[in-house]
Amino acid sequence: MMRKSKQGSLPNLATRVALTICAMRNNRRNRGLELGVLLLVSELFNTGFGVIPPVTLGTIIGQTLLYLGIIQVPWDRWDVCISAQNVWRNQDWKRLILSAVEHGDDRHLYYNMISFLSKARSLEPRYGSLNFAILLTIITTLTSGIYVALGLSCANVLHDAYYLQTCAIGFSGVVFALKVITTMENNYYTQTTIAGFTMPSKYAPWAELILIHLLVPNASFMGHLAGILAGLMYTSTPIGSIIDSIIRTITGRGMWHEWTARSYYRRY
């Protein structure tokens, strides 16, 4: 009886410890209304909730509630950070998605969501909400997959395990991918000015990649690069047609792009 009692008490003790750790993690997530969050909410009110497309608004609100800890999850943000080591070698595939919706601090959240808002507001009405939601999921997965591939490639070429182990969170890679798509849809022939330099808009993502790396050294260069490459794969390779076919099969609504129209008119 005594042995049975001890064996019965151990799982209870382990359960209590696990629940305590989980509660501590959730407490760390329960932040107050930090400045970045307040600025984000203010920007949403200024824009007007009624004019923000539903998937765009839901994505922003969802990630904000997750950051604040209002959406309760059984992990801490760095538990799901993405790295080649964790995803490829440890086969923790959920990080391909979960790492993108976590943020390190309120400024990280604010800048990513404001940038996402400016791009998604034009793309979602063009594609339709359901199509855009599926595209966003695919682009997120593709960006994360490219990040892992870059980590593996750099580690093998440079013989440096750092690239396997460097771990990142945040939506900025997806934002860079959407910037490429938005530029191809709306601003391909326009000029833009970045840091005082005027250039064709199609080069803007590359300029921002370099500028952010110089100004914010701890930003994920590989993550941003992965986003640009994901955007280019969608807009400039047959992979984009495959993705559009998948979306059309699911929703019954096709995807029409400015870049395909430009290609058609150049041929004819």
XYZ file of N, CA and C in Angstrom:
804
model
N 0.830 -1.203 0.000
C 0.000 0.000 0.000
C 0.863 1.251 0.000
N 1.938 1.201 0.784
C 2.793 2.370 0.864
C 3.462 2.641 -0.474
N 3.948 1.573 -1.151
C 4.580 1.752 -2.447
C 3.571 2.299 -3.449
N 2.356 1.780 -3.390
C 1.332 2.248 -4.305
C 1.028 3.719 -4.060
N 1.012 4.118 -2.807
C 0.740 5.506 -2.465
C 1.834 6.422 -3.000
N 3.086 6.013 -2.894
C 4.186 6.824 -3.407
C 4.111 6.941 -4.922
N 3.817 5.811 -5.558
C 3.720 5.860 -7.009
C 2.567 6.752 -7.443
N 1.498 6.733 -6.656
C 0.366 7.579 -7.002
C 0.655 9.039 -6.760
N 1.516 9.353 -5.779
C 1.774 10.751 -5.461
C 2.732 11.404 -6.442
N 3.607 10.594 -7.066
C 4.585 11.178 -7.978
C 3.940 11.844 -9.186
N 2.977 11.179 -9.861
C 2.326 11.865 -10.973
C 1.610 13.132 -10.536
N 0.998 13.088 -9.317
C 0.317 14.286 -8.840
C 1.308 15.427 -8.638
N 2.472 15.097 -8.066
C 3.495 16.111 -7.863
C 3.985 16.654 -9.201
N 4.225 15.750 -10.153
C 4.676 16.183 -11.472
C 3.637 17.065 -12.143
N 2.370 16.697 -11.960
C 1.295 17.500 -12.548
C 1.269 18.893 -11.952
N 1.430 18.966 -10.613
C 1.418 20.279 -9.959
C 2.586 21.134 -10.418
N 3.760 20.509 -10.566
C 4.927 21.253 -11.039
C 4.698 21.760 -12.457
N 4.151 20.882 -13.315
C 3.895 21.282 -14.703
C 2.897 22.426 -14.765
N 1.840 22.339 -13.947
C 0.843 23.406 -13.933
C 1.433 24.710 -13.413
N 2.326 24.604 -12.432
C 2.971 25.806 -11.899
C 3.834 26.477 -12.953
N 4.614 25.660 -13.687
C 5.458 26.208 -14.749
C 4.606 26.860 -15.820
N 3.519 26.175 -16.188
C 2.628 26.717 -17.215
C 2.029 28.042 -16.761
N 1.633 28.099 -15.474
C 1.062 29.337 -14.948
C 2.089 30.455 -14.948
N 3.345 30.120 -14.603
C 4.401 31.126 -14.614
C 4.608 31.662 -16.017
N 4.560 30.765 -17.003
C 4.733 31.212 -18.381
C 3.594 32.128 -18.794
N 2.382 31.726 -18.429
C 1.249 32.556 -18.793
C 1.303 33.900 -18.095
N 1.801 33.917 -16.846
C 1.933 35.185 -16.146
C 2.922 36.095 -16.858
N 3.990 35.510 -17.402
C 4.948 36.322 -18.141
C 4.310 36.902 -19.389
N 3.313 36.199 -19.921
C 2.647 36.691 -21.122
C 1.645 37.792 -20.791
N 1.163 37.838 -19.556
C 0.135 38.816 -19.210
C 0.764 40.184 -18.982
N 1.055 40.865 -20.059
C 1.682 42.169 -19.980
C 0.613 43.246 -19.852
N 1.029 44.399 -19.389
C 0.128 45.535 -19.397
C 0.034 46.123 -20.798
N -0.709 47.205 -20.907
C -0.848 47.874 -22.199
C 0.391 48.730 -22.437
N 1.388 48.137 -23.064
C 2.642 48.830 -23.325
C 2.450 49.848 -24.444
N 3.440 50.718 -24.598
C 3.322 51.825 -25.544
C 3.061 51.332 -26.961
N 3.791 50.302 -27.383
C 3.602 49.792 -28.735
C 2.193 49.287 -28.972
N 1.619 48.640 -27.964
C 0.246 48.137 -28.087
C -0.734 49.300 -28.158
N -0.525 50.311 -27.314
C -1.402 51.487 -27.334
C -1.333 52.209 -28.678
N -0.135 52.331 -29.228
C 0.017 52.975 -30.534
C -0.673 52.160 -31.627
N -0.579 50.842 -31.529
C -1.230 49.983 -32.514
C -2.747 50.130 -32.443
N -3.293 50.109 -31.236
C -4.739 50.272 -31.071
C -5.179 51.640 -31.589
N -4.388 52.674 -31.287
C -4.703 54.017 -31.770
C -4.717 54.067 -33.292
N -3.753 53.400 -33.916
C -3.687 53.379 -35.379
C -4.895 52.661 -35.975
N -5.328 51.595 -35.326
C -6.508 50.873 -35.813
C -7.755 51.743 -35.720
N -7.887 52.486 -34.616
C -9.031 53.387 -34.478
C -8.972 54.507 -35.513
N -7.781 55.054 -35.738
C -7.639 56.133 -36.718
C -7.956 55.649 -38.130
N -7.544 54.425 -38.430
C -7.836 53.860 -39.747
C -9.323 53.576 -39.892
N -9.916 53.078 -38.810
C -11.333 52.726 -38.829
C -11.510 51.232 -38.969
N -12.079 50.607 -37.946
C -12.244 49.159 -37.980
C -13.127 48.725 -39.146
N -14.044 49.589 -39.543
C -14.970 49.221 -40.605
C -14.347 49.148 -41.981
N -13.182 49.785 -42.165
C -12.559 49.788 -43.492
C -11.400 48.795 -43.582
N -11.086 48.133 -42.488
C -10.018 47.129 -42.506
C -10.638 45.782 -42.857
N -10.163 45.118 -43.899
C -10.738 43.819 -44.292
C -10.674 42.810 -43.148
N -11.599 41.853 -43.113
C -11.746 40.981 -41.933
C -10.536 40.104 -41.628
N -9.917 39.511 -42.637
C -8.760 38.649 -42.374
C -7.586 39.486 -41.870
N -7.407 40.651 -42.463
C -6.352 41.564 -42.013
C -6.574 41.969 -40.566
N -7.790 42.380 -40.251
C -8.109 42.802 -38.888
C -7.980 41.638 -37.911
N -8.475 40.475 -38.295
C -8.395 39.314 -37.419
C -6.962 38.891 -37.141
N -6.107 38.997 -38.159
C -4.697 38.644 -37.978
C -4.025 39.583 -36.987
N -4.305 40.870 -37.111
C -3.699 41.859 -36.210
C -4.216 41.680 -34.786
N -5.527 41.567 -34.639
C -6.106 41.411 -33.300
C -5.637 40.103 -32.664
N -5.608 39.033 -33.450
C -5.190 37.743 -32.916
C -3.766 37.767 -32.394
N -2.852 38.349 -33.161
C -1.458 38.393 -32.722
C -1.278 39.333 -31.534
N -2.082 40.390 -31.479
C -2.007 41.301 -30.338
C -2.510 40.625 -29.067
N -3.626 39.925 -29.164
C -4.162 39.210 -27.997
C -3.214 38.105 -27.548
N -2.558 37.458 -28.508
C -1.571 36.437 -28.163
C -0.398 37.061 -27.421
N 0.069 38.196 -27.909
C 1.187 38.885 -27.254
C 0.827 39.297 -25.827
N -0.399 39.788 -25.642
C -0.827 40.252 -24.323
C -1.116 39.107 -23.362
N -1.226 37.888 -23.881
C -1.534 36.753 -23.026
C -3.015 36.527 -22.833
N -3.851 37.291 -23.532
C -5.298 37.097 -23.427
C -5.693 35.787 -24.104
N -5.053 35.489 -25.224
C -5.173 34.152 -25.808
C -4.165 33.263 -25.092
N -4.656 32.303 -24.343
C -3.802 31.440 -23.538
C -3.294 30.266 -24.378
N -1.997 30.066 -24.367
C -1.383 28.955 -25.098
C -0.408 28.239 -24.172
N -0.136 26.967 -24.425
C 0.713 26.182 -23.514
C 2.201 26.322 -23.799
N 2.627 27.428 -24.396
C 4.047 27.623 -24.657
C 4.418 29.072 -24.393
N 5.687 29.306 -24.166
C 6.234 30.652 -24.119
C 6.724 31.007 -25.512
N 6.851 32.299 -25.803
C 7.151 32.693 -27.179
C 8.448 32.085 -27.697
N 9.467 31.963 -26.847
C 10.732 31.414 -27.329
C 10.716 29.892 -27.388
N 9.664 29.280 -26.884
C 9.523 27.828 -27.028
C 9.242 27.425 -28.473
N 8.762 28.373 -29.283
C 8.382 28.039 -30.657
C 9.195 28.831 -31.680
N 10.318 29.415 -31.253
C 11.153 30.143 -32.212
C 11.659 29.177 -33.285
N 11.904 29.721 -34.467
C 12.268 28.869 -35.596
C 13.774 28.872 -35.817
N 14.310 27.695 -36.014
C 15.714 27.527 -36.383
C 15.826 26.255 -37.203
N 16.895 26.161 -37.972
C 17.107 24.953 -38.764
C 17.265 23.733 -37.863
N 17.906 23.935 -36.726
C 18.104 22.835 -35.775
C 16.767 22.300 -35.275
N 15.894 23.204 -34.838
C 14.629 22.777 -34.246
C 13.673 22.182 -35.270
N 13.636 22.766 -36.453
C 12.651 22.328 -37.440
C 13.145 21.127 -38.233
N 14.318 21.244 -38.835
C 14.782 20.192 -39.736
C 15.329 18.988 -38.979
N 16.205 19.240 -38.034
C 16.846 18.121 -37.344
C 15.966 17.530 -36.244
N 15.232 18.398 -35.542
C 14.351 17.903 -34.479
C 12.925 17.659 -34.962
N 12.645 18.035 -36.208
C 11.343 17.815 -36.847
C 10.184 18.405 -36.035
N 10.404 19.589 -35.508
C 9.351 20.302 -34.776
C 8.647 21.230 -35.767
N 7.767 20.650 -36.579
C 7.207 21.358 -37.733
C 6.250 22.476 -37.345
N 5.677 22.405 -36.159
C 4.716 23.439 -35.771
C 5.363 24.819 -35.702
N 6.677 24.856 -35.530
C 7.373 26.142 -35.459
C 7.297 26.914 -36.778
N 7.047 26.223 -37.877
C 6.932 26.907 -39.167
C 5.826 27.957 -39.144
N 4.784 27.701 -38.369
C 3.665 28.639 -38.261
C 3.727 29.437 -36.963
N 3.916 28.744 -35.850
C 3.799 29.401 -34.547
C 4.867 30.467 -34.337
N 6.064 30.254 -34.876
C 7.128 31.246 -34.684
C 6.761 32.590 -35.310
N 5.966 32.552 -36.373
C 5.644 33.788 -37.090
C 4.666 34.675 -36.330
N 3.845 34.100 -35.471
C 2.807 34.892 -34.808
C 3.220 35.350 -33.413
N 4.436 35.013 -32.991
C 4.950 35.469 -31.705
C 5.851 36.687 -31.914
N 5.928 37.552 -30.887
C 6.757 38.756 -30.983
C 7.542 38.964 -29.698
N 8.726 39.553 -29.862
C 9.628 39.705 -28.734
C 9.238 40.804 -27.768
N 8.746 41.935 -28.288
C 8.335 43.040 -27.424
C 7.283 43.869 -28.141
N 6.804 44.922 -27.476
C 5.692 45.699 -28.019
C 6.073 46.457 -29.289
N 7.311 46.928 -29.384
C 7.734 47.623 -30.604
C 7.801 46.664 -31.782
N 8.284 45.467 -31.512
C 8.335 44.427 -32.537
C 6.934 44.166 -33.087
N 5.982 44.004 -32.187
C 4.587 43.784 -32.576
C 4.048 44.978 -33.355
N 4.276 46.182 -32.845
C 3.719 47.390 -33.463
C 4.202 47.561 -34.904
N 5.502 47.520 -35.107
C 6.034 47.763 -36.449
C 5.592 46.680 -37.434
N 5.566 45.440 -36.984
C 5.133 44.368 -37.880
C 3.662 44.502 -38.257
N 2.818 44.808 -37.279
C 1.384 44.882 -37.554
C 1.030 46.109 -38.393
N 1.692 47.235 -38.151
C 1.425 48.431 -38.957
C 1.866 48.201 -40.400
N 3.014 47.586 -40.571
C 3.489 47.289 -41.918
C 2.578 46.272 -42.600
N 2.147 45.272 -41.849
C 1.222 44.282 -42.400
C -0.090 44.939 -42.820
N -0.600 45.844 -41.997
C -1.860 46.529 -42.298
C -1.780 47.272 -43.625
N -0.684 47.977 -43.850
C -0.563 48.786 -45.065
C -0.554 47.929 -46.323
N -0.062 46.718 -46.224
C 0.017 45.842 -47.397
C -1.241 44.988 -47.554
N -1.718 44.442 -46.454
C -2.871 43.543 -46.521
C -4.146 44.283 -46.907
N -4.238 45.569 -46.575
C -5.441 46.342 -46.930
C -5.646 46.418 -48.433
N -4.581 46.364 -49.195
C -4.726 46.405 -50.653
C -4.842 45.010 -51.254
N -4.210 44.024 -50.626
C -4.208 42.680 -51.200
C -5.497 41.917 -50.912
N -6.028 42.038 -49.702
C -7.214 41.249 -49.360
C -8.428 41.602 -50.220
N -8.755 42.888 -50.444
C -9.887 43.182 -51.338
C -9.650 42.692 -52.766
N -8.411 42.706 -53.210
C -8.098 42.263 -54.569
C -8.331 40.764 -54.728
N -7.889 39.980 -53.749
C -7.948 38.528 -53.867
C -9.229 37.927 -53.300
N -9.880 38.644 -52.397
C -10.988 38.076 -51.645
C -10.482 37.551 -50.308
N -11.312 37.646 -49.287
C -10.853 37.333 -47.931
C -10.415 35.882 -47.774
N -11.203 34.945 -48.297
C -10.845 33.532 -48.132
C -9.569 33.211 -48.901
N -9.472 33.692 -50.130
C -8.247 33.479 -50.908
C -7.036 34.072 -50.198
N -7.212 35.269 -49.655
C -6.095 35.927 -48.983
C -5.688 35.159 -47.728
N -6.660 34.633 -46.991
C -6.344 33.869 -45.781
C -5.510 32.635 -46.121
N -5.888 31.944 -47.192
C -5.127 30.758 -47.598
C -3.747 31.154 -48.093
N -3.688 32.223 -48.899
C -2.390 32.696 -49.387
C -1.488 33.087 -48.223
N -2.040 33.759 -47.232
C -1.252 34.190 -46.079
C -0.677 32.985 -45.334
N -1.469 31.946 -45.194
C -0.993 30.730 -44.531
C 0.131 30.072 -45.329
N -0.052 30.002 -46.648
C 0.965 29.383 -47.499
C 2.248 30.208 -47.497
N 2.116 31.530 -47.609
C 3.297 32.398 -47.623
C 4.040 32.318 -46.293
N 3.296 32.234 -45.196
C 3.934 32.091 -43.883
C 4.755 30.811 -43.820
N 4.164 29.712 -44.267
C 4.866 28.426 -44.259
C 6.060 28.446 -45.200
N 5.874 29.043 -46.380
C 6.958 29.112 -47.362
C 8.118 29.949 -46.837
N 7.808 31.083 -46.227
C 8.856 31.935 -45.658
C 9.641 31.191 -44.586
N 8.930 30.499 -43.708
C 9.607 29.744 -42.651
C 10.450 28.613 -43.233
N 9.918 27.950 -44.259
C 10.680 26.878 -44.896
C 11.963 27.388 -45.534
N 11.884 28.547 -46.173
C 13.084 29.134 -46.782
C 14.078 29.536 -45.696
N 13.574 30.037 -44.572
C 14.453 30.391 -43.454
C 15.255 29.172 -42.995
N 14.575 28.047 -42.866
C 15.254 26.816 -42.455
C 16.281 26.398 -43.506
N 15.903 26.493 -44.782
C 16.825 26.125 -45.863
C 18.052 27.031 -45.873
N 17.847 28.322 -45.625
C 18.983 29.245 -45.562
C 19.907 28.892 -44.404
N 19.317 28.552 -43.263
C 20.132 28.168 -42.116
C 20.967 26.934 -42.391
N 20.355 25.932 -43.009
C 21.090 24.711 -43.348
C 22.190 24.996 -44.362
N 21.876 25.800 -45.374
C 22.848 26.100 -46.427
C 24.040 26.876 -45.876
N 23.757 27.909 -45.082
C 24.846 28.715 -44.513
C 25.716 27.878 -43.582
N 25.087 27.019 -42.795
C 25.859 26.180 -41.874
C 26.779 25.234 -42.633
N 26.286 24.675 -43.739
C 27.097 23.734 -44.518
C 28.196 24.435 -45.298
N 27.875 25.583 -45.876
C 28.861 26.291 -46.698
C 29.928 26.954 -45.836
N 29.502 27.581 -44.744
C 30.429 28.334 -43.893
C 30.992 27.497 -42.745
N 30.484 26.271 -42.604
C 30.931 25.377 -41.527
C 30.794 26.056 -40.160
N 29.618 26.638 -39.955
C 29.358 27.379 -38.721
C 27.989 26.960 -38.188
N 27.979 26.325 -37.020
C 26.728 25.832 -36.436
C 25.813 26.961 -35.977
N 26.327 28.179 -35.941
C 25.505 29.321 -35.526
C 24.240 29.416 -36.373
N 24.374 29.165 -37.667
C 23.240 29.318 -38.575
C 22.198 28.214 -38.390
N 22.610 27.112 -37.794
C 21.648 26.069 -37.456
C 20.848 26.434 -36.216
N 21.494 27.112 -35.292
C 20.917 27.308 -33.971
C 20.251 28.662 -33.776
N 20.573 29.643 -34.627
C 19.971 30.964 -34.440
C 18.460 30.866 -34.575
N 17.754 31.407 -33.595
C 16.317 31.190 -33.468
C 15.588 32.528 -33.569
N 14.491 32.560 -34.297
C 13.800 33.823 -34.552
C 12.298 33.667 -34.372
N 11.657 34.776 -34.013
C 10.201 34.844 -33.963
C 9.769 36.142 -34.640
N 8.507 36.204 -35.018
C 7.973 37.443 -35.564
C 7.414 37.293 -36.966
N 6.599 38.272 -37.340
C 5.856 38.263 -38.597
C 6.562 39.035 -39.703
N 7.766 39.541 -39.420
C 8.407 40.441 -40.377
C 8.795 39.744 -41.671
N 9.147 38.460 -41.611
C 9.450 37.745 -42.841
C 8.246 37.697 -43.764
N 7.074 37.434 -43.189
C 5.838 37.422 -43.975
C 5.552 38.815 -44.526
N 5.803 39.839 -43.720
C 5.586 41.217 -44.169
C 6.474 41.538 -45.367
N 7.723 41.090 -45.347
C 8.610 41.309 -46.489
C 8.083 40.592 -47.729
N 7.564 39.387 -47.555
C 6.985 38.667 -48.693
C 5.798 39.436 -49.265
N 4.944 39.948 -48.381
C 3.782 40.715 -48.840
C 4.203 42.022 -49.498
N 5.309 42.587 -49.056
C 5.807 43.813 -49.691
C 6.195 43.543 -51.141
N 6.848 42.414 -51.377
C 7.192 42.041 -52.746
C 5.925 41.872 -53.584
N 4.936 41.180 -53.027
C 3.688 40.942 -53.756
C 2.963 42.255 -54.022
N 2.889 43.115 -53.016
C 2.214 44.408 -53.174
C 2.901 45.258 -54.231
N 4.220 45.253 -54.223
C 4.969 46.023 -55.217
C 4.685 45.517 -56.621
N 4.645 44.213 -56.786
C 4.362 43.641 -58.101
C 2.933 43.934 -58.549
N 2.019 44.050 -57.600
C 0.624 44.317 -57.940
C 0.362 45.801 -58.211
N 0.943 46.670 -57.396
C 0.512 48.070 -57.400
C 1.578 49.077 -57.812
N 2.838 48.794 -57.519
C 3.849 49.854 -57.617
C 5.046 49.483 -58.484
N 4.863 48.558 -59.404
C 6.013 48.012 -60.120
C 6.781 49.084 -60.887
N 6.062 50.024 -61.505
C 6.721 51.019 -62.346
C 6.948 52.350 -61.630
N 6.616 52.426 -60.356
C 6.755 53.687 -59.635
C 8.148 53.808 -59.021
N 8.432 55.005 -58.520
C 9.683 55.275 -57.819
C 9.386 55.441 -56.331
N 10.342 55.080 -55.508
C 10.202 55.264 -54.068
C 11.502 55.801 -53.508
N 11.414 56.454 -52.360
C 12.596 57.023 -51.718
C 12.813 56.345 -50.372
N 13.996 55.807 -50.183
C 14.362 55.147 -48.936
C 15.693 55.712 -48.469
N 15.688 56.272 -47.262
C 16.896 56.857 -46.665
C 17.531 57.899 -47.587
N 16.682 58.652 -48.284
C 17.178 59.718 -49.142
C 17.547 59.299 -50.546
N 17.446 58.009 -50.848
C 17.793 57.514 -52.176
C 16.515 57.150 -52.934
N 16.391 57.668 -54.145
C 15.244 57.348 -54.993
C 15.595 56.167 -55.884
N 14.668 55.220 -55.952
C 14.929 53.996 -56.712
C 13.607 53.431 -57.208
N 13.628 52.540 -58.202
C 12.406 51.844 -58.599
C 11.833 51.056 -57.426
N 10.528 51.066 -57.302
C 9.885 50.415 -56.153
C 10.196 48.928 -56.069
N 10.465 48.297 -57.216
C 10.727 46.857 -57.185
C 12.011 46.518 -56.426
N 12.877 47.519 -56.232
C 14.103 47.279 -55.467
C 13.953 47.671 -53.997
N 12.804 48.217 -53.633
C 12.607 48.705 -52.266
C 12.765 47.618 -51.205
N 12.231 46.411 -51.405
C 12.425 45.382 -50.368
C 13.892 45.081 -50.094
N 14.715 45.081 -51.141
C 16.137 44.817 -50.951
C 16.809 45.962 -50.199
N 16.421 47.187 -50.537
C 16.991 48.340 -49.838
C 16.597 48.327 -48.363
N 15.336 47.994 -48.082
C 14.888 47.929 -46.692
C 15.590 46.804 -45.940
N 15.838 45.700 -46.618
C 16.561 44.589 -45.995
C 17.924 45.047 -45.492
N 18.656 45.755 -46.340
C 19.997 46.226 -45.969
C 19.909 47.307 -44.901
N 18.966 48.238 -45.070
C 18.847 49.351 -44.126
C 18.491 48.860 -42.726
N 17.529 47.956 -42.640
C 17.132 47.434 -41.329
C 18.283 46.674 -40.684
N 19.031 45.935 -41.494
C 20.164 45.189 -40.947
C 21.219 46.136 -40.372
N 21.408 47.293 -41.026
C 22.395 48.256 -40.542
C 21.906 48.996 -39.301
N 20.617 49.342 -39.284
C 20.081 50.139 -38.183
C 19.680 49.289 -36.983
N 19.249 48.054 -37.247
C 18.791 47.164 -36.165
C 19.554 45.847 -36.294
N 20.780 45.797 -35.787
C 21.624 44.613 -35.996
C 21.034 43.315 -35.451
N 20.177 43.413 -34.412
C 19.623 42.182 -33.844
C 18.381 41.703 -34.588
N 17.964 42.429 -35.630
C 16.849 41.957 -36.454
C 17.297 40.729 -37.248
N 16.341 39.897 -37.593
C 16.662 38.642 -38.273
C 16.880 38.887 -39.764
N 18.132 39.012 -40.163
C 18.451 39.213 -41.579
C 17.973 38.025 -42.403
N 18.217 36.816 -41.903
C 17.795 35.622 -42.644
C 16.279 35.550 -42.755
N 15.574 35.966 -41.702
C 14.119 35.943 -41.746
C 13.567 36.903 -42.776
N 14.138 38.110 -42.832
C 13.690 39.095 -43.812
C 14.046 38.651 -45.233
N 15.247 38.117 -45.398
C 15.655 37.610 -46.705
C 14.746 36.466 -47.149
N 14.395 35.602 -46.216
C 13.489 34.494 -46.540
C 12.148 35.020 -47.038
N 11.666 36.106 -46.428
C 10.408 36.692 -46.864
C 10.487 37.236 -48.280
N 11.573 37.937 -48.594
C 11.747 38.458 -49.954
C 11.788 37.316 -50.962
N 12.531 36.276 -50.643
C 12.635 35.134 -51.558
C 11.285 34.432 -51.721
N 10.519 34.345 -50.637
C 9.186 33.743 -50.732
C 8.287 34.577 -51.640
N 8.357 35.905 -51.489
C 7.569 36.778 -52.351
C 7.957 36.647 -53.811
N 9.251 36.553 -54.078
C 9.723 36.401 -55.458
C 9.336 35.038 -56.027
N 9.379 34.011 -55.201
C 8.963 32.688 -55.671
C 7.493 32.699 -56.068
N 6.685 33.448 -55.316
C 5.255 33.505 -55.637
C 4.984 34.346 -56.881
N 5.696 35.452 -57.024
C 5.386 36.382 -58.118
C 6.156 36.099 -59.400
N 7.264 35.371 -59.317
C 8.165 35.295 -60.473
C 8.562 33.884 -60.875
N 7.966 32.864 -60.266
C 8.302 31.485 -60.629
C 7.015 30.675 -60.794
N 7.110 29.491 -61.384
C 5.919 28.638 -61.521
C 5.284 28.236 -60.196
N 6.016 28.379 -59.104
C 5.441 28.058 -57.795
C 4.208 28.913 -57.529
N 4.234 30.160 -58.003
C 3.079 31.031 -57.825
C 1.835 30.479 -58.496
N 1.998 29.940 -59.697
C 0.857 29.355 -60.407
C 0.322 28.132 -59.674
N 1.230 27.353 -59.092
C 0.802 26.177 -58.324
C 0.000 26.604 -57.098
N 0.502 27.625 -56.403
C -0.212 28.130 -55.223
C -1.587 28.654 -55.617
N -1.651 29.408 -56.706
C -2.939 29.946 -57.158
C -3.908 28.828 -57.533
N -3.384 27.764 -58.131
C -4.239 26.626 -58.491
C -4.799 25.951 -57.249
N -3.970 25.825 -56.222
C -4.433 25.233 -54.962
C -5.544 26.087 -54.359
N -5.325 27.395 -54.352
C -6.326 28.302 -53.781
C -7.627 28.235 -54.577
N -7.521 28.232 -55.896
C -8.722 28.173 -56.738
C -9.478 26.865 -56.527
N -8.750 25.770 -56.338
C -9.389 24.475 -56.093
C -10.163 24.485 -54.779
N -9.612 25.145 -53.774
C -10.251 25.166 -52.455
C -11.453 26.098 -52.429
N -11.304 27.286 -53.014
C -12.340 28.319 -52.863
C -13.245 28.459 -54.081
N -12.783 27.977 -55.230
C -13.557 28.147 -56.449
C -13.409 29.520 -57.077
N -12.547 30.347 -56.510
C -12.317 31.699 -57.031
C -10.857 31.837 -57.432
N -10.630 32.303 -58.656
C -9.271 32.442 -59.154
C -8.552 33.657 -58.586
N -7.255 33.698 -58.840
C -6.400 34.806 -58.402
C -5.940 35.561 -59.646
N -6.273 36.839 -59.714
C -5.859 37.661 -60.853
C -4.771 38.622 -60.403
N -3.688 38.696 -61.190
C -2.539 39.502 -60.793
C -2.171 40.504 -61.884
N -1.699 41.649 -61.449
C -1.205 42.658 -62.384
C 0.006 42.149 -63.152
N 0.863 41.352 -62.475
C 2.084 40.934 -63.160
C 1.790 39.942 -64.282
N 0.730 39.156 -64.161
C 0.376 38.264 -65.268
C -0.204 39.065 -66.425
N -0.937 40.134 -66.111
C -1.472 40.998 -67.170
C -0.342 41.695 -67.911
N 0.662 42.171 -67.165
C 1.801 42.831 -67.819
C 2.527 41.855 -68.727
N 2.695 40.617 -68.255
C 3.361 39.607 -69.066
C 2.563 39.313 -70.332
N 1.238 39.270 -70.218
C 0.374 38.999 -71.371
C 0.501 40.115 -72.408
N 0.448 41.363 -71.947
C 0.504 42.476 -72.886
C 1.875 42.613 -73.534
N 2.923 42.211 -72.819
C 4.252 42.249 -73.431
C 4.347 41.237 -74.570
N 3.657 40.091 -74.406
C 3.713 39.069 -75.454
C 2.848 39.440 -76.649
N 1.729 40.126 -76.386
C 0.782 40.383 -77.464
C 0.651 41.869 -77.766
